PDB file of C-alpha atoms in Angstrom:
ATOM      1  CA  MET A 568      96.821 113.372 100.029  1.00  0.00           C
ATOM      2  CA  LYS A 569      94.742 110.958  98.399  1.00  0.00           C
ATOM      3  CA  VAL A 570      92.116 108.756  99.808  1.00  0.00           C
ATOM      4  CA  GLY A 571      90.689 105.541  98.343  1.00  0.00           C
ATOM      5  CA  VAL A 572      86.894 104.877  98.837  1.00  0.00           C
ATOM      6  CA  ILE A 573      85.831 101.609  97.811  1.00  0.00           C
ATOM      7  CA  THR A 574      82.378 100.752  96.378  1.00  0.00           C
ATOM      8  CA  PHE A 575      80.926  97.348  96.484  1.00  0.00           C
ATOM      9  CA  PRO A 576      77.733  96.439  94.897  1.00  0.00           C
ATOM     10  CA  ALA A 577      75.118  97.697  97.621  1.00  0.00           C
ATOM     11  CA  SER A 578      77.705  99.914  99.496  1.00  0.00           C
ATOM     12  CA  ASN A 579      75.349 102.799 100.117  1.00  0.00           C
ATOM     13  CA  CYS A 580      77.687 105.232 102.382  1.00  0.00           C
ATOM     14  CA  ASP A 581      80.605 105.333  99.835  1.00  0.00           C
ATOM     15  CA  GLN A 582      79.475 109.117  98.652  1.00  0.00           C
ATOM     16  CA  ASP A 583      79.089 110.109 102.168  1.00  0.00           C
ATOM     17  CA  CYS A 584      82.645 109.325 102.708  1.00  0.00           C
ATOM     18  CA  VAL A 585      83.709 110.863  99.521  1.00  0.00           C
ATOM     19  CA  SER A 586      82.013 114.000 100.623  1.00  0.00           C
ATOM     20  CA  ALA A 587      83.629 113.844 104.092  1.00  0.00           C
ATOM     21  CA  VAL A 588      87.071 113.593 102.681  1.00  0.00           C
ATOM     22  CA  LYS A 589      86.767 116.402 100.303  1.00  0.00           C
ATOM     23  CA  ARG A 590      85.516 118.366 102.998  1.00  0.00           C
ATOM     24  CA  MET A 591      88.727 117.988 104.558  1.00  0.00           C
ATOM     25  CA  GLY A 592      90.636 119.101 101.419  1.00  0.00           C
ATOM     26  CA  ALA A 593      91.931 115.782 100.341  1.00  0.00           C
ATOM     27  CA  SER A 594      91.380 114.098  96.953  1.00  0.00           C
ATOM     28  CA  VAL A 595      89.390 110.828  96.529  1.00  0.00           C
ATOM     29  CA  VAL A 596      90.037 107.969  94.241  1.00  0.00           C
ATOM     30  CA  SER A 597      87.085 105.811  93.740  1.00  0.00           C
ATOM     31  CA  LEU A 598      87.960 102.119  93.802  1.00  0.00           C
ATOM     32  CA  TRP A 599      85.642  99.407  92.696  1.00  0.00           C
ATOM     33  CA  HIS A 600      85.373  95.915  94.221  1.00  0.00           C
ATOM     34  CA  ARG A 601      86.751  94.213  91.239  1.00  0.00           C
ATOM     35  CA  ASP A 602      89.832  96.504  91.184  1.00  0.00           C
ATOM     36  CA  ALA A 603      93.040  94.476  91.851  1.00  0.00           C
ATOM     37  CA  SER A 604      94.891  97.697  93.299  1.00  0.00           C
ATOM     38  CA  VAL A 605      94.603 100.579  95.584  1.00  0.00           C
ATOM     39  CA  GLN A 606      96.629 102.613  93.328  1.00  0.00           C
ATOM     40  CA  ASP A 607      98.762 105.189  94.972  1.00  0.00           C
ATOM     41  CA  VAL A 608      96.492 106.272  97.735  1.00  0.00           C
ATOM     42  CA  ASP A 609      97.566 107.367 101.205  1.00  0.00           C
ATOM     43  CA  ALA A 610      94.627 105.742 103.053  1.00  0.00           C
ATOM     44  CA  VAL A 611      91.660 103.518 102.158  1.00  0.00           C
ATOM     45  CA  ILE A 612      87.897 103.708 103.377  1.00  0.00           C
ATOM     46  CA  ILE A 613      85.605 100.835 103.347  1.00  0.00           C
ATOM     47  CA  PRO A 614      82.308 102.334 103.617  1.00  0.00           C
ATOM     48  CA  GLY A 615      78.970 101.107 105.120  1.00  0.00           C
ATOM     49  CA  GLY A 616      76.189  99.606 103.137  1.00  0.00           C
ATOM     50  CA  PHE A 617      74.984  96.040 102.425  1.00  0.00           C
ATOM     51  CA  SER A 618      77.833  94.764 100.167  1.00  0.00           C
ATOM     52  CA  TYR A 619      76.641  91.784  98.087  1.00  0.00           C
ATOM     53  CA  GLY A 620      73.348  91.875  99.909  1.00  0.00           C
ATOM     54  CA  ASP A 621      74.632  90.803 102.988  1.00  0.00           C
ATOM     55  CA  TYR A 622      74.455  87.185 101.392  1.00  0.00           C
ATOM     56  CA  LEU A 623      75.936  84.428 103.614  1.00  0.00           C
ATOM     57  CA  ARG A 624      77.167  86.781 106.506  1.00  0.00           C
ATOM     58  CA  CYS A 625      77.686  90.444 106.379  1.00  0.00           C
ATOM     59  CA  GLY A 626      80.865  91.227 104.737  1.00  0.00           C
ATOM     60  CA  ALA A 627      81.813  87.545 103.980  1.00  0.00           C
ATOM     61  CA  MET A 628      81.667  88.104 100.397  1.00  0.00           C
ATOM     62  CA  ALA A 629      83.016  91.381  99.904  1.00  0.00           C
ATOM     63  CA  ALA A 630      86.116  90.022 102.280  1.00  0.00           C
ATOM     64  CA  HIS A 631      87.023  87.775  99.227  1.00  0.00           C
ATOM     65  CA  SER A 632      86.882  90.396  96.400  1.00  0.00           C
ATOM     66  CA  PRO A 633      89.866  91.409  94.434  1.00  0.00           C
ATOM     67  CA  ILE A 634      90.057  94.767  96.023  1.00  0.00           C
ATOM     68  CA  MET A 635      90.455  93.405  99.528  1.00  0.00           C
ATOM     69  CA  ALA A 636      93.238  91.406  98.385  1.00  0.00           C
ATOM     70  CA  ALA A 637      94.993  94.534  97.619  1.00  0.00           C
ATOM     71  CA  VAL A 638      93.714  96.236 100.900  1.00  0.00           C
ATOM     72  CA  LYS A 639      95.503  93.351 102.794  1.00  0.00           C
ATOM     73  CA  GLN A 640      98.718  94.133 101.044  1.00  0.00           C
ATOM     74  CA  PHE A 641      98.423  97.844 101.595  1.00  0.00           C
ATOM     75  CA  ALA A 642      97.525  97.337 105.281  1.00  0.00           C
ATOM     76  CA  ALA A 643     100.220  94.719 105.654  1.00  0.00           C
ATOM     77  CA  LYS A 644     102.793  97.721 104.559  1.00  0.00           C
ATOM     78  CA  GLY A 645     101.354  99.978 107.011  1.00  0.00           C
ATOM     79  CA  GLY A 646      98.858 101.618 105.040  1.00  0.00           C
ATOM     80  CA  ARG A 647      95.859 103.117 106.995  1.00  0.00           C
ATOM     81  CA  VAL A 648      92.597 101.475 106.599  1.00  0.00           C
ATOM     82  CA  LEU A 649      89.254 102.745 108.049  1.00  0.00           C
ATOM     83  CA  GLY A 650      86.218 100.443 107.704  1.00  0.00           C
ATOM     84  CA  ILE A 651      82.962 101.971 108.866  1.00  0.00           C
ATOM     85  CA  CYS A 652      79.861  99.774 109.639  1.00  0.00           C
ATOM     86  CA  ASN A 653      79.501  97.148 106.755  1.00  0.00           C
ATOM     87  CA  GLY A 654      83.383  98.166 106.365  1.00  0.00           C
ATOM     88  CA  PHE A 655      83.994  96.990 109.875  1.00  0.00           C
ATOM     89  CA  GLN A 656      82.129  93.647 109.249  1.00  0.00           C
ATOM     90  CA  ILE A 657      84.275  93.250 106.101  1.00  0.00           C
ATOM     91  CA  LEU A 658      87.551  93.798 108.251  1.00  0.00           C
ATOM     92  CA  THR A 659      86.633  91.281 110.620  1.00  0.00           C
ATOM     93  CA  GLU A 660      85.483  88.847 107.805  1.00  0.00           C
ATOM     94  CA  SER A 661      88.840  89.312 105.986  1.00  0.00           C
ATOM     95  CA  GLY A 662      90.863  88.627 109.151  1.00  0.00           C
ATOM     96  CA  LEU A 663      92.355  92.231 109.184  1.00  0.00           C
ATOM     97  CA  LEU A 664      90.458  92.575 112.635  1.00  0.00           C
ATOM     98  CA  PRO A 665      89.618  89.966 115.234  1.00  0.00           C
ATOM     99  CA  GLY A 666      86.118  88.923 116.358  1.00  0.00           C
ATOM    100  CA  VAL A 667      82.816  89.191 114.705  1.00  0.00           C
ATOM    101  CA  LEU A 668      79.795  91.447 114.305  1.00  0.00           C
ATOM    102  CA  MET A 669      76.629  89.346 115.291  1.00  0.00           C
ATOM    103  CA  ARG A 670      72.883  90.199 114.829  1.00  0.00           C
ATOM    104  CA  ASN A 671      71.953  92.904 117.245  1.00  0.00           C
ATOM    105  CA  ALA A 672      70.906  91.232 120.628  1.00  0.00           C
ATOM    106  CA  HIS A 673      67.502  92.529 120.322  1.00  0.00           C
ATOM    107  CA  LEU A 674      66.924  91.380 116.704  1.00  0.00           C
ATOM    108  CA  LYS A 675      65.983  95.056 115.607  1.00  0.00           C
ATOM    109  CA  PHE A 676      67.806  97.264 113.026  1.00  0.00           C
ATOM    110  CA  VAL A 677      68.902 100.254 115.296  1.00  0.00           C
ATOM    111  CA  CYS A 678      69.236 103.690 113.449  1.00  0.00           C
ATOM    112  CA  ARG A 679      69.842 106.573 116.135  1.00  0.00           C
ATOM    113  CA  THR A 680      72.557 108.847 117.512  1.00  0.00           C
ATOM    114  CA  VAL A 681      74.546 107.371 120.474  1.00  0.00           C
ATOM    115  CA  ALA A 682      77.220 108.546 122.517  1.00  0.00           C
ATOM    116  CA  VAL A 683      80.600 106.900 121.757  1.00  0.00           C
ATOM    117  CA  LYS A 684      83.540 107.361 124.140  1.00  0.00           C
ATOM    118  CA  ILE A 685      87.090 107.493 122.654  1.00  0.00           C
ATOM    119  CA  VAL A 686      89.254 105.034 124.430  1.00  0.00           C
ATOM    120  CA  ASN A 687      92.470 104.797 122.498  1.00  0.00           C
ATOM    121  CA  THR A 688      94.033 108.094 121.018  1.00  0.00           C
ATOM    122  CA  GLN A 689      96.883 106.227 119.504  1.00  0.00           C
ATOM    123  CA  THR A 690      95.471 105.097 116.308  1.00  0.00           C
ATOM    124  CA  ALA A 691      95.323 106.288 112.695  1.00  0.00           C
ATOM    125  CA  VAL A 692      91.897 107.870 113.285  1.00  0.00           C
ATOM    126  CA  THR A 693      91.544 108.964 116.971  1.00  0.00           C
ATOM    127  CA  SER A 694      94.955 110.967 117.204  1.00  0.00           C
ATOM    128  CA  ARG A 695      93.064 114.393 117.534  1.00  0.00           C
ATOM    129  CA  TYR A 696      90.565 113.242 120.110  1.00  0.00           C
ATOM    130  CA  LYS A 697      91.164 113.186 123.786  1.00  0.00           C
ATOM    131  CA  SER A 698      90.982 110.186 125.816  1.00  0.00           C
ATOM    132  CA  GLY A 699      87.563 109.485 127.223  1.00  0.00           C
ATOM    133  CA  GLN A 700      86.039 112.169 124.997  1.00  0.00           C
ATOM    134  CA  ILE A 701      82.430 111.654 124.156  1.00  0.00           C
ATOM    135  CA  LEU A 702      81.138 111.894 120.528  1.00  0.00           C
ATOM    136  CA  GLN A 703      77.687 112.006 119.263  1.00  0.00           C
ATOM    137  CA  MET A 704      77.556 109.622 116.305  1.00  0.00           C
ATOM    138  CA  PRO A 705      74.691 107.890 114.461  1.00  0.00           C
ATOM    139  CA  VAL A 706      74.615 104.204 114.296  1.00  0.00           C
ATOM    140  CA  ALA A 707      72.382 102.403 111.613  1.00  0.00           C
ATOM    141  CA  HIS A 708      73.017  98.448 111.346  1.00  0.00           C
ATOM    142  CA  MET A 709      71.242  95.066 111.932  1.00  0.00           C
ATOM    143  CA  GLU A 710      74.563  93.346 112.609  1.00  0.00           C
ATOM    144  CA  GLY A 711      76.698  95.411 115.017  1.00  0.00           C
ATOM    145  CA  ASN A 712      76.879  93.374 118.125  1.00  0.00           C
ATOM    146  CA  TYR A 713      80.527  92.733 118.537  1.00  0.00           C
ATOM    147  CA  PHE A 714      81.621  89.357 119.724  1.00  0.00           C
ATOM    148  CA  ALA A 715      85.245  87.990 120.618  1.00  0.00           C
ATOM    149  CA  ASP A 716      86.055  84.853 122.550  1.00  0.00           C
ATOM    150  CA  ALA A 717      87.665  85.485 125.784  1.00  0.00           C
ATOM    151  CA  THR A 718      91.191  84.940 124.686  1.00  0.00           C
ATOM    152  CA  THR A 719      90.581  87.398 121.811  1.00  0.00           C
ATOM    153  CA  LEU A 720      89.101  89.868 124.295  1.00  0.00           C
ATOM    154  CA  ALA A 721      91.832  89.661 126.661  1.00  0.00           C
ATOM    155  CA  THR A 722      94.350  90.142 123.827  1.00  0.00           C
ATOM    156  CA  LEU A 723      92.525  93.251 122.685  1.00  0.00           C
ATOM    157  CA  LYS A 724      92.595  94.779 126.265  1.00  0.00           C
ATOM    158  CA  LYS A 725      96.356  93.974 126.881  1.00  0.00           C
ATOM    159  CA  ASN A 726      97.255  95.681 123.555  1.00  0.00           C
ATOM    160  CA  ASN A 727      94.972  98.401 124.127  1.00  0.00           C
ATOM    161  CA  GLN A 728      93.062  97.764 120.748  1.00  0.00           C
ATOM    162  CA  ILE A 729      89.608  98.882 121.941  1.00  0.00           C
ATOM    163  CA  VAL A 730      89.265 102.305 120.335  1.00  0.00           C
ATOM    164  CA  PHE A 731      85.581 103.387 120.632  1.00  0.00           C
ATOM    165  CA  GLN A 732      83.090 102.036 123.248  1.00  0.00           C
ATOM    166  CA  TYR A 733      79.362 102.878 123.628  1.00  0.00           C
ATOM    167  CA  ALA A 734      78.908 105.058 126.648  1.00  0.00           C
ATOM    168  CA  ASP A 735      77.416 103.538 129.628  1.00  0.00           C
ATOM    169  CA  GLY A 736      73.713 102.730 129.191  1.00  0.00           C
ATOM    170  CA  GLN A 737      74.009 103.596 125.533  1.00  0.00           C
ATOM    171  CA  ASN A 738      74.950 100.120 123.960  1.00  0.00           C
ATOM    172  CA  PRO A 739      72.452  99.733 120.856  1.00  0.00           C
ATOM    173  CA  ASN A 740      73.294  96.203 119.905  1.00  0.00           C
ATOM    174  CA  GLY A 741      74.675  94.189 122.927  1.00  0.00           C
ATOM    175  CA  ALA A 742      77.957  94.303 121.823  1.00  0.00           C
ATOM    176  CA  ILE A 743      80.583  92.701 124.499  1.00  0.00           C
ATOM    177  CA  ASP A 744      82.337  95.316 126.605  1.00  0.00           C
ATOM    178  CA  ASN A 745      80.269  97.965 124.957  1.00  0.00           C
ATOM    179  CA  ILE A 746      82.714  97.671 121.930  1.00  0.00           C
ATOM    180  CA  ALA A 747      82.008 100.160 119.184  1.00  0.00           C
ATOM    181  CA  GLY A 748      85.091  99.858 117.301  1.00  0.00           C
ATOM    182  CA  ILE A 749      88.641  98.313 117.469  1.00  0.00           C
ATOM    183  CA  CYS A 750      92.048  98.571 115.731  1.00  0.00           C
ATOM    184  CA  ASN A 751      94.752  95.926 114.929  1.00  0.00           C
ATOM    185  CA  GLU A 752      97.857  95.464 116.820  1.00  0.00           C
ATOM    186  CA  ALA A 753      99.786  97.870 114.702  1.00  0.00           C
ATOM    187  CA  ARG A 754      97.030 100.414 115.026  1.00  0.00           C
ATOM    188  CA  ASN A 755      96.955 101.415 111.108  1.00  0.00           C
ATOM    189  CA  VAL A 756      93.486  99.377 110.680  1.00  0.00           C
ATOM    190  CA  VAL A 757      90.447 100.770 112.400  1.00  0.00           C
ATOM    191  CA  GLY A 758      86.965  99.613 112.144  1.00  0.00           C
ATOM    192  CA  LEU A 759      83.889 100.975 113.991  1.00  0.00           C
ATOM    193  CA  MET A 760      80.090 100.436 113.716  1.00  0.00           C
ATOM    194  CA  PRO A 761      79.023 104.281 114.186  1.00  0.00           C
ATOM    195  CA  HIS A 762      78.972 106.547 111.260  1.00  0.00           C
ATOM    196  CA  PRO A 763      81.547 109.421 111.638  1.00  0.00           C
ATOM    197  CA  GLU A 764      80.952 110.368 107.803  1.00  0.00           C
ATOM    198  CA  ARG A 765      77.516 111.451 108.875  1.00  0.00           C
ATOM    199  CA  VAL A 766      78.640 113.976 111.271  1.00  0.00           C
ATOM    200  CA  CYS A 767      80.772 115.954 109.140  1.00  0.00           C
ATOM    201  CA  ASP A 768      78.768 118.882 108.361  1.00  0.00           C
ATOM    202  CA  PRO A 769      76.565 121.064 110.768  1.00  0.00           C
ATOM    203  CA  LEU A 770      73.775 120.927 108.378  1.00  0.00           C
ATOM    204  CA  LEU A 771      73.402 117.230 109.020  1.00  0.00           C
ATOM    205  CA  GLY A 772      73.226 117.603 112.828  1.00  0.00           C
ATOM    206  CA  GLY A 773      76.910 117.523 113.988  1.00  0.00           C
ATOM    207  CA  THR A 774      80.412 117.798 113.422  1.00  0.00           C
ATOM    208  CA  ASP A 775      82.018 115.112 116.073  1.00  0.00           C
ATOM    209  CA  GLY A 776      83.388 113.119 113.174  1.00  0.00           C
ATOM    210  CA  VAL A 777      85.327 115.942 111.677  1.00  0.00           C
ATOM    211  CA  GLU A 778      88.571 115.318 113.584  1.00  0.00           C
ATOM    212  CA  LEU A 779      88.547 111.486 112.653  1.00  0.00           C
ATOM    213  CA  PHE A 780      88.803 112.408 109.089  1.00  0.00           C
ATOM    214  CA  LYS A 781      91.423 114.999 109.709  1.00  0.00           C
ATOM    215  CA  ALA A 782      93.475 112.458 111.728  1.00  0.00           C
ATOM    216  CA  LEU A 783      93.233 109.919 108.845  1.00  0.00           C
ATOM    217  CA  LEU A 784      94.514 112.586 106.601  1.00  0.00           C
ATOM    218  CA  GLN A 785      97.547 113.683 108.819  1.00  0.00           C
TER     219      GLN A 785
ATOM    220  CA  MET B 210      78.137  64.507  94.080  1.00  0.00           C
ATOM    221  CA  LEU B 211      76.540  66.336  96.642  1.00  0.00           C
ATOM    222  CA  ALA B 212      77.956  67.736  99.829  1.00  0.00           C
ATOM    223  CA  LYS B 213      75.661  69.030 102.454  1.00  0.00           C
ATOM    224  CA  VAL B 214      76.929  71.392 104.787  1.00  0.00           C
ATOM    225  CA  TYR B 215      75.303  72.500 108.134  1.00  0.00           C
ATOM    226  CA  VAL B 216      76.539  75.682 109.567  1.00  0.00           C
ATOM    227  CA  THR B 217      75.386  76.322 113.262  1.00  0.00           C
ATOM    228  CA  LEU B 218      76.236  78.810 116.042  1.00  0.00           C
ATOM    229  CA  LYS B 219      78.662  77.248 118.436  1.00  0.00           C
ATOM    230  CA  GLN B 220      77.306  76.576 121.912  1.00  0.00           C
ATOM    231  CA  GLY B 221      77.409  79.361 124.086  1.00  0.00           C
ATOM    232  CA  VAL B 222      76.814  81.862 121.556  1.00  0.00           C
ATOM    233  CA  LEU B 223      73.748  83.977 121.789  1.00  0.00           C
ATOM    234  CA  ASP B 224      71.063  83.073 119.233  1.00  0.00           C
ATOM    235  CA  PRO B 225      68.521  85.825 119.593  1.00  0.00           C
ATOM    236  CA  GLN B 226      66.911  84.609 116.481  1.00  0.00           C
ATOM    237  CA  GLY B 227      66.422  81.144 117.547  1.00  0.00           C
ATOM    238  CA  LYS B 228      65.176  82.697 120.934  1.00  0.00           C
ATOM    239  CA  ALA B 229      62.560  84.713 119.094  1.00  0.00           C
ATOM    240  CA  VAL B 230      61.397  81.879 117.163  1.00  0.00           C
ATOM    241  CA  GLY B 231      61.268  79.596 120.315  1.00  0.00           C
ATOM    242  CA  HIS B 232      58.925  82.313 121.853  1.00  0.00           C
ATOM    243  CA  ALA B 233      56.805  82.280 118.984  1.00  0.00           C
ATOM    244  CA  LEU B 234      56.357  78.453 119.005  1.00  0.00           C
ATOM    245  CA  GLY B 235      55.376  78.874 122.461  1.00  0.00           C
ATOM    246  CA  THR B 236      53.055  81.420 121.627  1.00  0.00           C
ATOM    247  CA  LEU B 237      51.516  78.976 118.953  1.00  0.00           C
ATOM    248  CA  GLY B 238      50.942  76.459 121.825  1.00  0.00           C
ATOM    249  CA  PHE B 239      53.931  74.463 121.434  1.00  0.00           C
ATOM    250  CA  LYS B 240      54.661  74.605 125.050  1.00  0.00           C
ATOM    251  CA  GLU B 241      57.134  71.660 125.009  1.00  0.00           C
ATOM    252  CA  VAL B 242      59.851  73.580 123.019  1.00  0.00           C
ATOM    253  CA  GLU B 243      62.870  74.193 125.354  1.00  0.00           C
ATOM    254  CA  ASP B 244      65.137  75.921 122.853  1.00  0.00           C
ATOM    255  CA  VAL B 245      65.460  76.726 119.198  1.00  0.00           C
ATOM    256  CA  ARG B 246      68.878  77.338 117.546  1.00  0.00           C
ATOM    257  CA  ILE B 247      68.953  78.642 113.843  1.00  0.00           C
ATOM    258  CA  GLY B 248      71.673  77.696 111.448  1.00  0.00           C
ATOM    259  CA  LYS B 249      72.282  77.287 107.607  1.00  0.00           C
ATOM    260  CA  TYR B 250      72.001  74.351 105.222  1.00  0.00           C
ATOM    261  CA  ILE B 251      74.182  74.730 102.267  1.00  0.00           C
ATOM    262  CA  GLU B 252      74.354  72.293  99.177  1.00  0.00           C
ATOM    263  CA  VAL B 253      77.649  72.330  97.127  1.00  0.00           C
ATOM    264  CA  THR B 254      77.349  70.143  93.872  1.00  0.00           C
ATOM    265  CA  LEU B 255      80.916  68.706  92.956  1.00  0.00           C
ATOM    266  CA  PRO B 256      82.130  66.343  90.261  1.00  0.00           C
ATOM    267  CA  ASP B 257      82.217  62.760  91.617  1.00  0.00           C
ATOM    268  CA  LEU B 258      85.459  62.646  93.971  1.00  0.00           C
ATOM    269  CA  PRO B 259      86.923  60.225  96.110  1.00  0.00           C
ATOM    270  CA  LYS B 260      84.923  60.704  99.397  1.00  0.00           C
ATOM    271  CA  ASP B 261      88.018  61.758 101.435  1.00  0.00           C
ATOM    272  CA  LYS B 262      89.370  64.348  98.859  1.00  0.00           C
ATOM    273  CA  ALA B 263      85.942  65.581  98.514  1.00  0.00           C
ATOM    274  CA  GLU B 264      85.652  65.974 102.147  1.00  0.00           C
ATOM    275  CA  ALA B 265      88.912  67.824 102.508  1.00  0.00           C
ATOM    276  CA  ARG B 266      88.127  70.103  99.756  1.00  0.00           C
ATOM    277  CA  VAL B 267      84.617  71.014 101.538  1.00  0.00           C
ATOM    278  CA  LYS B 268      86.427  71.394 104.756  1.00  0.00           C
ATOM    279  CA  GLU B 269      88.615  74.036 103.162  1.00  0.00           C
ATOM    280  CA  MET B 270      85.451  75.858 101.767  1.00  0.00           C
ATOM    281  CA  CYS B 271      84.031  75.974 105.208  1.00  0.00           C
ATOM    282  CA  GLU B 272      86.976  77.178 106.954  1.00  0.00           C
ATOM    283  CA  GLY B 273      87.472  79.901 104.083  1.00  0.00           C
ATOM    284  CA  LEU B 274      84.197  81.171 103.389  1.00  0.00           C
ATOM    285  CA  LEU B 275      81.131  79.028 104.363  1.00  0.00           C
ATOM    286  CA  ALA B 276      81.395  79.176 108.054  1.00  0.00           C
ATOM    287  CA  ASN B 277      82.840  82.055 110.425  1.00  0.00           C
ATOM    288  CA  THR B 278      84.571  79.858 112.875  1.00  0.00           C
ATOM    289  CA  VAL B 279      84.811  82.709 115.514  1.00  0.00           C
ATOM    290  CA  ILE B 280      81.135  81.798 116.265  1.00  0.00           C
ATOM    291  CA  GLU B 281      79.905  79.165 114.004  1.00  0.00           C
ATOM    292  CA  SER B 282      80.591  75.429 113.725  1.00  0.00           C
ATOM    293  CA  TYR B 283      79.960  73.220 110.569  1.00  0.00           C
ATOM    294  CA  ARG B 284      79.270  69.530 109.821  1.00  0.00           C
ATOM    295  CA  ILE B 285      79.633  67.939 106.237  1.00  0.00           C
ATOM    296  CA  GLU B 286      77.710  65.226 104.675  1.00  0.00           C
ATOM    297  CA  LEU B 287      78.605  63.572 101.525  1.00  0.00           C
TER     298      LEU B 287
END
């Protein structure tokens, strides 16, 4: 099993993802934003950070980088793609996932552990969790306020594309319907704001993210 | 030629940054401020093109990158 982890200029969670993947016994292929191919990987992770300094809009520049053209082709063929935090922003900006991540409603950078509920277990990364299961995962972002227009939101619900929701009273950013993460219709592309890669090692305070990476590698 | 692009949040999309600036203006004594919306101003320098052609090209730029049309609208001045 080979997982590609992309590094953009100013990605800063790429090595955490590399560490999480290796911990699960898979090998890692480091991909660079200028690469035109994802090589022969079985899954791609788009990590968190501040790609291209968050210029213009978070993820806007990265969405048009050469590697993302390759990721789009990979996803279209059913390849598994996981975007975390800035990776989620890049997935929405590139059109692989609907909606947009706006500035947090309270205008503050939020960095703390929140309770996140598993809503859909039929995706590339949640198949090993139970529906309704609550995970403790850290968030660390300024633009995590998920927004979609009424039509898009209705479609997301109809297709069961809402994968993660902040638990009641835990919404850290004002996201519509407490949405913390969604998937595409085919369920092979998933994006979320919380950081599962930061809860894969008991030394770091939690292991709730382990099953997510195990599912991705299945 | 210079294309001026104004990118603003669509009506109905919450602008917390604008709200905060509005509050700050109120604190400074500008009690007449009813609302503040914050957007982006972008200058794109182009070779001299027929106006309709330039407008079409800049529109493509807006749709492709400069604006996120899920939440933003844009206006072009040439």
